[in-house]
mmCIF file of C-alpha atoms in Angstrom:
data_model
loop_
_atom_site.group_PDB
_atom_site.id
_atom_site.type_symbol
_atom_site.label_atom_id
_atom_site.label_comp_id
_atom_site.label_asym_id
_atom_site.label_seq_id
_atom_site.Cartn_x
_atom_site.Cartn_y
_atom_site.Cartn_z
ATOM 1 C CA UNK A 1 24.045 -3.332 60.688
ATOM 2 C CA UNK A 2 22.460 -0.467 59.126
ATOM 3 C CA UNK A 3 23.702 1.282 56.507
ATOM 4 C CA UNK A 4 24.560 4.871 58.374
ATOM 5 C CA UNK A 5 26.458 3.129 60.860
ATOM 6 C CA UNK A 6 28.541 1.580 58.480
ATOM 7 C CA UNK A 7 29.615 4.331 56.959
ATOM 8 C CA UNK A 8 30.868 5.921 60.054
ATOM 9 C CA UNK A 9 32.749 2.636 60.889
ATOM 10 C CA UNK A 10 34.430 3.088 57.436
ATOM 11 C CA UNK A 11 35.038 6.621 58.122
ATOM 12 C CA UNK A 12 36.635 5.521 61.467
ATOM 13 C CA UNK A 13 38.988 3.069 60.327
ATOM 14 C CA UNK A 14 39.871 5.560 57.245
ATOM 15 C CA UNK A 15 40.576 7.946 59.955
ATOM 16 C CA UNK A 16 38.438 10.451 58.771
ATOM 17 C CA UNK A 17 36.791 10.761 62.242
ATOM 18 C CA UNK A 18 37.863 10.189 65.534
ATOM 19 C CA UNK A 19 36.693 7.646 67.850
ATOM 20 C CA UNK A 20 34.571 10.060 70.020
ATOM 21 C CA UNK A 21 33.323 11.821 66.988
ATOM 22 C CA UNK A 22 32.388 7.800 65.869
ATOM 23 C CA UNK A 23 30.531 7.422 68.972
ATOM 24 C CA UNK A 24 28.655 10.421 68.931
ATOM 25 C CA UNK A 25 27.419 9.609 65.400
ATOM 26 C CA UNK A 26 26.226 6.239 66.011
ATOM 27 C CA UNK A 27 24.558 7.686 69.222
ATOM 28 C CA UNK A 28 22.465 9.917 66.730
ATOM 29 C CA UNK A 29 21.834 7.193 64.665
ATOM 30 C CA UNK A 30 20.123 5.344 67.530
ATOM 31 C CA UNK A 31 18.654 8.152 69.254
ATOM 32 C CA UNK A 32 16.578 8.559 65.794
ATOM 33 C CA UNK A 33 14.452 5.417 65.682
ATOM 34 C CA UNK A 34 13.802 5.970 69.373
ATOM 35 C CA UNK A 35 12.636 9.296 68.416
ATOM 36 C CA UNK A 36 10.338 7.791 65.951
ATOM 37 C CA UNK A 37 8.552 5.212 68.338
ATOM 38 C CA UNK A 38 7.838 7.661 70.795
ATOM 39 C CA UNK A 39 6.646 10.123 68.749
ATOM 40 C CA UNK A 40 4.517 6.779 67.417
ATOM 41 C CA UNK A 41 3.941 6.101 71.104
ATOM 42 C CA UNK A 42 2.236 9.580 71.605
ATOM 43 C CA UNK A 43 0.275 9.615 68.710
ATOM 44 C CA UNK A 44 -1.325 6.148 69.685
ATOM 45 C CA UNK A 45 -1.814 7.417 73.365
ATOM 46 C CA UNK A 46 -3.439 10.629 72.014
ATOM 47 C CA UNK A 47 -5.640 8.421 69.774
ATOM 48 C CA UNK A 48 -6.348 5.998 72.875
ATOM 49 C CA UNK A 49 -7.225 9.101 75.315
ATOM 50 C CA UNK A 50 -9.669 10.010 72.826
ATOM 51 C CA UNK A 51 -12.330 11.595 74.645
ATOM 52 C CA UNK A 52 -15.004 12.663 72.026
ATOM 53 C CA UNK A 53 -17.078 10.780 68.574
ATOM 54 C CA UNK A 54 -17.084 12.951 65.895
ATOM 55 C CA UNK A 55 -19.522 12.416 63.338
ATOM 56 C CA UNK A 56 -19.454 14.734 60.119
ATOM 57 C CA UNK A 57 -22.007 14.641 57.314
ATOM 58 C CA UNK A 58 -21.447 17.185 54.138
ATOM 59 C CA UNK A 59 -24.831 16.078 51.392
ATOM 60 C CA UNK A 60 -25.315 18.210 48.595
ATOM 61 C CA UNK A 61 -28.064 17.756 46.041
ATOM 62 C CA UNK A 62 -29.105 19.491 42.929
ATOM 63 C CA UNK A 63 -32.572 20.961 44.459
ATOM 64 C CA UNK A 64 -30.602 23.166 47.520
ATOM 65 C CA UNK A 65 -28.486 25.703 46.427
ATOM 66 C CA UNK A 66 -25.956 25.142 49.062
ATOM 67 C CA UNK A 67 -24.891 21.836 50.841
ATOM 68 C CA UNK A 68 -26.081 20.565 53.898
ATOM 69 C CA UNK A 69 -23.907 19.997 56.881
ATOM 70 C CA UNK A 70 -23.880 18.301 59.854
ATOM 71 C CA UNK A 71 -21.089 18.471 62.789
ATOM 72 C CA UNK A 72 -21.602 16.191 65.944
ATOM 73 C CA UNK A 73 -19.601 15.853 68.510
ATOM 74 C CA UNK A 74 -20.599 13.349 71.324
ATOM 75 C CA UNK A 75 -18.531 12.496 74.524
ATOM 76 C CA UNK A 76 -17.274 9.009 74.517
ATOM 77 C CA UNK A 77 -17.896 9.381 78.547
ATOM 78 C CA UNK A 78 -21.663 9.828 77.572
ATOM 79 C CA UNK A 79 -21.582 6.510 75.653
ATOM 80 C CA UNK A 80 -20.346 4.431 78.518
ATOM 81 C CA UNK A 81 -22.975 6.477 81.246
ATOM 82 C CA UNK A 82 -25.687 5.583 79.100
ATOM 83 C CA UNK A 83 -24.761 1.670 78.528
ATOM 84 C CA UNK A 84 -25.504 1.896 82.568
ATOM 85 C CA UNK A 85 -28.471 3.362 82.254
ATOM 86 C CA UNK A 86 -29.772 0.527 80.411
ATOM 87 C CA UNK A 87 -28.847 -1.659 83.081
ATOM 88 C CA UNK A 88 -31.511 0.100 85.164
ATOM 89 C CA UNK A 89 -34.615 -0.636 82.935
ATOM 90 C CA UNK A 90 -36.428 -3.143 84.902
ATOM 91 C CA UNK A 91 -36.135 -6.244 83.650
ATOM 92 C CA UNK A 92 -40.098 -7.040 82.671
ATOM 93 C CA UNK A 93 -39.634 -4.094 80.461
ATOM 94 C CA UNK A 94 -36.345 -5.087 79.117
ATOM 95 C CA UNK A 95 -37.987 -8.534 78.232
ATOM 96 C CA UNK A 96 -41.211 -6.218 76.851
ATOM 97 C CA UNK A 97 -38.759 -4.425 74.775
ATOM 98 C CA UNK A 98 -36.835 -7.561 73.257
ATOM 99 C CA UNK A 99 -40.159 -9.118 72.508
ATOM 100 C CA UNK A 100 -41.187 -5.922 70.402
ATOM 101 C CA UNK A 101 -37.804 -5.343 68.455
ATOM 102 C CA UNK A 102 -38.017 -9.455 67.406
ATOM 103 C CA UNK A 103 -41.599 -8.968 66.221
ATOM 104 C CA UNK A 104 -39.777 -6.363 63.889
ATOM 105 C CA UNK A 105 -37.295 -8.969 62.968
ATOM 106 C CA UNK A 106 -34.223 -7.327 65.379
ATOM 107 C CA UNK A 107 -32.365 -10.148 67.002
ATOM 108 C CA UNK A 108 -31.415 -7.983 69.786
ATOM 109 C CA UNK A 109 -31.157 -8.698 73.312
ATOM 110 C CA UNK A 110 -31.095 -5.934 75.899
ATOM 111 C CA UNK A 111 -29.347 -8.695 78.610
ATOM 112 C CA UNK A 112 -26.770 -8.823 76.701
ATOM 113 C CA UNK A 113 -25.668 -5.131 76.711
ATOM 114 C CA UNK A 114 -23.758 -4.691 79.811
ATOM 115 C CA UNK A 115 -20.873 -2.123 80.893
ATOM 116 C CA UNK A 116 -17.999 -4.886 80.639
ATOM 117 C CA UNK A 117 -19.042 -5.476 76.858
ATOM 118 C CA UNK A 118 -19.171 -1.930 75.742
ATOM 119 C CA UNK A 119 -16.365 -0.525 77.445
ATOM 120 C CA UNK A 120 -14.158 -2.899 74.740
ATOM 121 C CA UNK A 121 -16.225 -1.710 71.914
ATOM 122 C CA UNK A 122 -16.139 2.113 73.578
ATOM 123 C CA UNK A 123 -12.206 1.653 73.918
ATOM 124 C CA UNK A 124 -12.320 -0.037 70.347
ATOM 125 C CA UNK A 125 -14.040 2.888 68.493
ATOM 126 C CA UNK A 126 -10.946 4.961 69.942
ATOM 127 C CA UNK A 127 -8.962 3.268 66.648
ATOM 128 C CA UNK A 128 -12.396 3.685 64.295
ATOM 129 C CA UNK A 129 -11.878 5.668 61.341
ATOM 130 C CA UNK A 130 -14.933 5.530 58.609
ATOM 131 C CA UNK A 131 -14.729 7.970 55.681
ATOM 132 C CA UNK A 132 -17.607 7.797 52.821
ATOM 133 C CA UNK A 133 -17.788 9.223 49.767
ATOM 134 C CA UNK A 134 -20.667 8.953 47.511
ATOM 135 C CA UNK A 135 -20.410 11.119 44.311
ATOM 136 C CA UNK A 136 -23.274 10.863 42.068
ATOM 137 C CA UNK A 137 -25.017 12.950 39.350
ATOM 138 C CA UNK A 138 -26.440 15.900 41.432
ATOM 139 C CA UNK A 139 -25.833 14.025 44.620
ATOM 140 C CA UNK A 140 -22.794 13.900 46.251
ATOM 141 C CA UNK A 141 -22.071 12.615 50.026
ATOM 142 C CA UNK A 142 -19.579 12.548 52.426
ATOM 143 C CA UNK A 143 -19.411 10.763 56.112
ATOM 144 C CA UNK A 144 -16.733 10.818 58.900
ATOM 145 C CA UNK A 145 -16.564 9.140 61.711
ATOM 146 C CA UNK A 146 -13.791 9.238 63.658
ATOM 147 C CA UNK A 147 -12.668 9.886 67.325
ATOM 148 C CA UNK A 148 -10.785 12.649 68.746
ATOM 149 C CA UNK B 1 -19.496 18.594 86.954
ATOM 150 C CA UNK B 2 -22.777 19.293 85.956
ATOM 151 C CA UNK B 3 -22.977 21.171 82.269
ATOM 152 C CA UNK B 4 -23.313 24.933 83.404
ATOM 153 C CA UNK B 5 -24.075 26.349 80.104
ATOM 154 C CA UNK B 6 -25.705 25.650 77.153
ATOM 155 C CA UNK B 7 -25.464 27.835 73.703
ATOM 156 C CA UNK B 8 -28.099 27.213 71.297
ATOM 157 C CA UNK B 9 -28.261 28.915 68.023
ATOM 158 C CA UNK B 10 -30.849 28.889 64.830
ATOM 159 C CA UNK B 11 -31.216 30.112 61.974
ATOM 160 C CA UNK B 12 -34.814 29.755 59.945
ATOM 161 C CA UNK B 13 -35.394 30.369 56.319
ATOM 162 C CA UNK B 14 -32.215 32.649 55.713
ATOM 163 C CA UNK B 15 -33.450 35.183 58.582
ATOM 164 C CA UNK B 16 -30.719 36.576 61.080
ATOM 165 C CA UNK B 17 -29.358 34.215 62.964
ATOM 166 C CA UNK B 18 -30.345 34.068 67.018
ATOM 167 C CA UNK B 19 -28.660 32.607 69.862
ATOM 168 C CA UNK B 20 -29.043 32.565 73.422
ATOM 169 C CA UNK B 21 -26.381 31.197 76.291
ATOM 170 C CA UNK B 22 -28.915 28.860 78.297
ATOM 171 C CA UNK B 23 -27.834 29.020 82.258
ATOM 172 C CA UNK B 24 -28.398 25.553 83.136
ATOM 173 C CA UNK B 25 -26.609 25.726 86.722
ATOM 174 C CA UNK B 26 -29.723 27.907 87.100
ATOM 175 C CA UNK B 27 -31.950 24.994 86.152
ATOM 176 C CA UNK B 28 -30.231 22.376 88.408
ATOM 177 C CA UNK B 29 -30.683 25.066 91.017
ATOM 178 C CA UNK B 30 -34.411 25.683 90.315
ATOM 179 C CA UNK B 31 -34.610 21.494 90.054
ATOM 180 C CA UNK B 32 -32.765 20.802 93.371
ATOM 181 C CA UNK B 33 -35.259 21.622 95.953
ATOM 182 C CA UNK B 34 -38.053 19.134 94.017
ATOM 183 C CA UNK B 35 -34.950 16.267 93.985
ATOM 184 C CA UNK B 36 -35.186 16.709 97.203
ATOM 185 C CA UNK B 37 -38.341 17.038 98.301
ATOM 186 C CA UNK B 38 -39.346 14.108 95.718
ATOM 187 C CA UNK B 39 -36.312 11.937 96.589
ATOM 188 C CA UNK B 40 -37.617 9.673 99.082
ATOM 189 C CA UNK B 41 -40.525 8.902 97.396
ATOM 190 C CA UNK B 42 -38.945 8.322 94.098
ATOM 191 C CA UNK B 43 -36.142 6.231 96.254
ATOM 192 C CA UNK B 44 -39.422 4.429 97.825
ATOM 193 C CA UNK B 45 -40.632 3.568 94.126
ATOM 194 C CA UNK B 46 -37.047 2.761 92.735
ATOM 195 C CA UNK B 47 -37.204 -0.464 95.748
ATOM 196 C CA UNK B 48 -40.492 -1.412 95.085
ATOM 197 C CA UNK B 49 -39.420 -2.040 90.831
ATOM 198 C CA UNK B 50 -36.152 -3.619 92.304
ATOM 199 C CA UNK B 51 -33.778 -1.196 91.574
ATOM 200 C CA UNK B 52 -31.127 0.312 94.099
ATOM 201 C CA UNK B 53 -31.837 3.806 94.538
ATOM 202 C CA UNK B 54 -28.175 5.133 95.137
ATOM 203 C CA UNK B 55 -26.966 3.530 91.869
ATOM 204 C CA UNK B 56 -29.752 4.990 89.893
ATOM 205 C CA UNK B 57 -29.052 8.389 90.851
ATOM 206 C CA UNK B 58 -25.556 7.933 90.474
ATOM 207 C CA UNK B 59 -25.612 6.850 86.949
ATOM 208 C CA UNK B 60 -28.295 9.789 86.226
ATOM 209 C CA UNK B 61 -25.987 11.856 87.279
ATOM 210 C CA UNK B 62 -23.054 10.856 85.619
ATOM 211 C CA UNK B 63 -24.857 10.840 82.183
ATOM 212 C CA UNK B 64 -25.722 14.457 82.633
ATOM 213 C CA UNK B 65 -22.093 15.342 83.602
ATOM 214 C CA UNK B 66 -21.104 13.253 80.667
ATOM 215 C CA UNK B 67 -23.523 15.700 78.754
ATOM 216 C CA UNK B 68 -20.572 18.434 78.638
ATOM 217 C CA UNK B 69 -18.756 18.750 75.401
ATOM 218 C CA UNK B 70 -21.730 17.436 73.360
ATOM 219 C CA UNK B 71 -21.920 19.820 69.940
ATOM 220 C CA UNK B 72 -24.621 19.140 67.382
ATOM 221 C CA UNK B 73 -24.566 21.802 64.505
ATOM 222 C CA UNK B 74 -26.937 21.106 61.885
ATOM 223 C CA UNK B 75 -26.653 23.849 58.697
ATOM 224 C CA UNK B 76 -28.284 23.774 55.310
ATOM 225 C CA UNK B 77 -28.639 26.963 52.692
ATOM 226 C CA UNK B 78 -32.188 28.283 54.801
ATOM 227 C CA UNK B 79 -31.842 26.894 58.154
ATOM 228 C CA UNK B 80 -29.359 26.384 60.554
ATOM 229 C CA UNK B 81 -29.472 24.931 64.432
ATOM 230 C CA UNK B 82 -25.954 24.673 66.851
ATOM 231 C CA UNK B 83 -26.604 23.122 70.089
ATOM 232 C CA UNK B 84 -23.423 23.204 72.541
ATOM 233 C CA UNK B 85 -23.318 21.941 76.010
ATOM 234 C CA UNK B 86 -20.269 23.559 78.007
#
């Protein structure tokens, strides 16, 4: 029993409050966490709905006078478009394409990037917060990426 | 829908700074007639590599409407660029 409610139980049975008055407390009292896991419940939805990747770079060094900035803002609907497009590379150059990336040492496989896969990772990102900050003598970076 | 406009700024070497609203509905308009005219043969050569001709256009298209809302602003102490699609 939480700790509110007790009290106006005690209150009731000191008669301090009526009965209604009683009911209409503990009826706050349990409209608030409600309140609370909806306004949770948004929030997440919001943050699920997002619709765009937001990247944000801020570098400063001691040879500019100013910082330099950078602002994208990409549409998560562009993302999953162009994991289809892949799909339509022919599949000789696919296979031309993996054989290049593991001469470079990439252990990468075209195949294996398919609309299914990357609509988890897409939907995943939606929860993807990464904040860096580098502060160094006469260097100092920061990186966002988040969604929105 | 397709992007309509497109707004690109720049700035070089602490000059003024210069932008110009791109009409790209004009652009899909100017493009449309060679789709069209070009269509069956690119369908034709979309077969012949094994691909399905419908899909590929689809998807084309849906990456350029996926195109609107795309920002990339890029701005240092001398130079600055702002791309937006709308």
């Amino acid at each position: 029993m939480s700790e509110n409610r007790r009290q106006v139980l005690e209150m009731l049975a000191a008669s301090k409050i009526t009965a209604d008055e009683a009911e209409r407390l503990i009826s706050a009292l349990e409209k608030e966490p409600s309140n609370g896991a909806s306004a949770k419940g948004t929030a997440e939805q919001v943050k699920r709905n997002a619709k765009y990747l937001r990247v944000v770079v801020e570098a400063e060094d001691g040879s500019d006078p100013g910082p330099v900035k950078v602002n994208i803002r990409v549409p998560l609907q562009l993302l999953r478009s162009g994991v289809k497009l892949v799909n339509l590379i022919p599949a000789p150059a696919r296979q031309h394409v993996n054989d290049a990336l593991r001469e470079q040492g990439i252990a990468f496989d075209l195949n294996q990037i398919k609309p299914e896969n990357l609509e988890e990772l897409v939907d995943q990102l939606n929860d993807v917060t990464v904040d860096v900050d580098v502060d160094q003598t006469n260097n100092k970076v920061k990186v966002r990426v988040f969604c929105e | 829908m397709l992007p309509l406009l497109a707004w690109v700024s720049i700035r070089h070497q602490n000059g003024p700074r210069f932008g110009i609203w791109l009409p790209l509905f004009l652009l899909w308009l100017l493009l449309l007639p060679f789709v069209l005219l070009l269509a069956p043969f690119i369908a034709i050569a979309l077969l012949v590599i094994g691909l399905n001709p419908l899909e590929t256009f689809l998807v084309i298209w849906r990456v350029l409407e996926a195109l609107r809302g795309t920002n990339v602003e890029f701005d240092s102490y001398s130079d600055a660029v702002t791309v937006r699609i709308v």
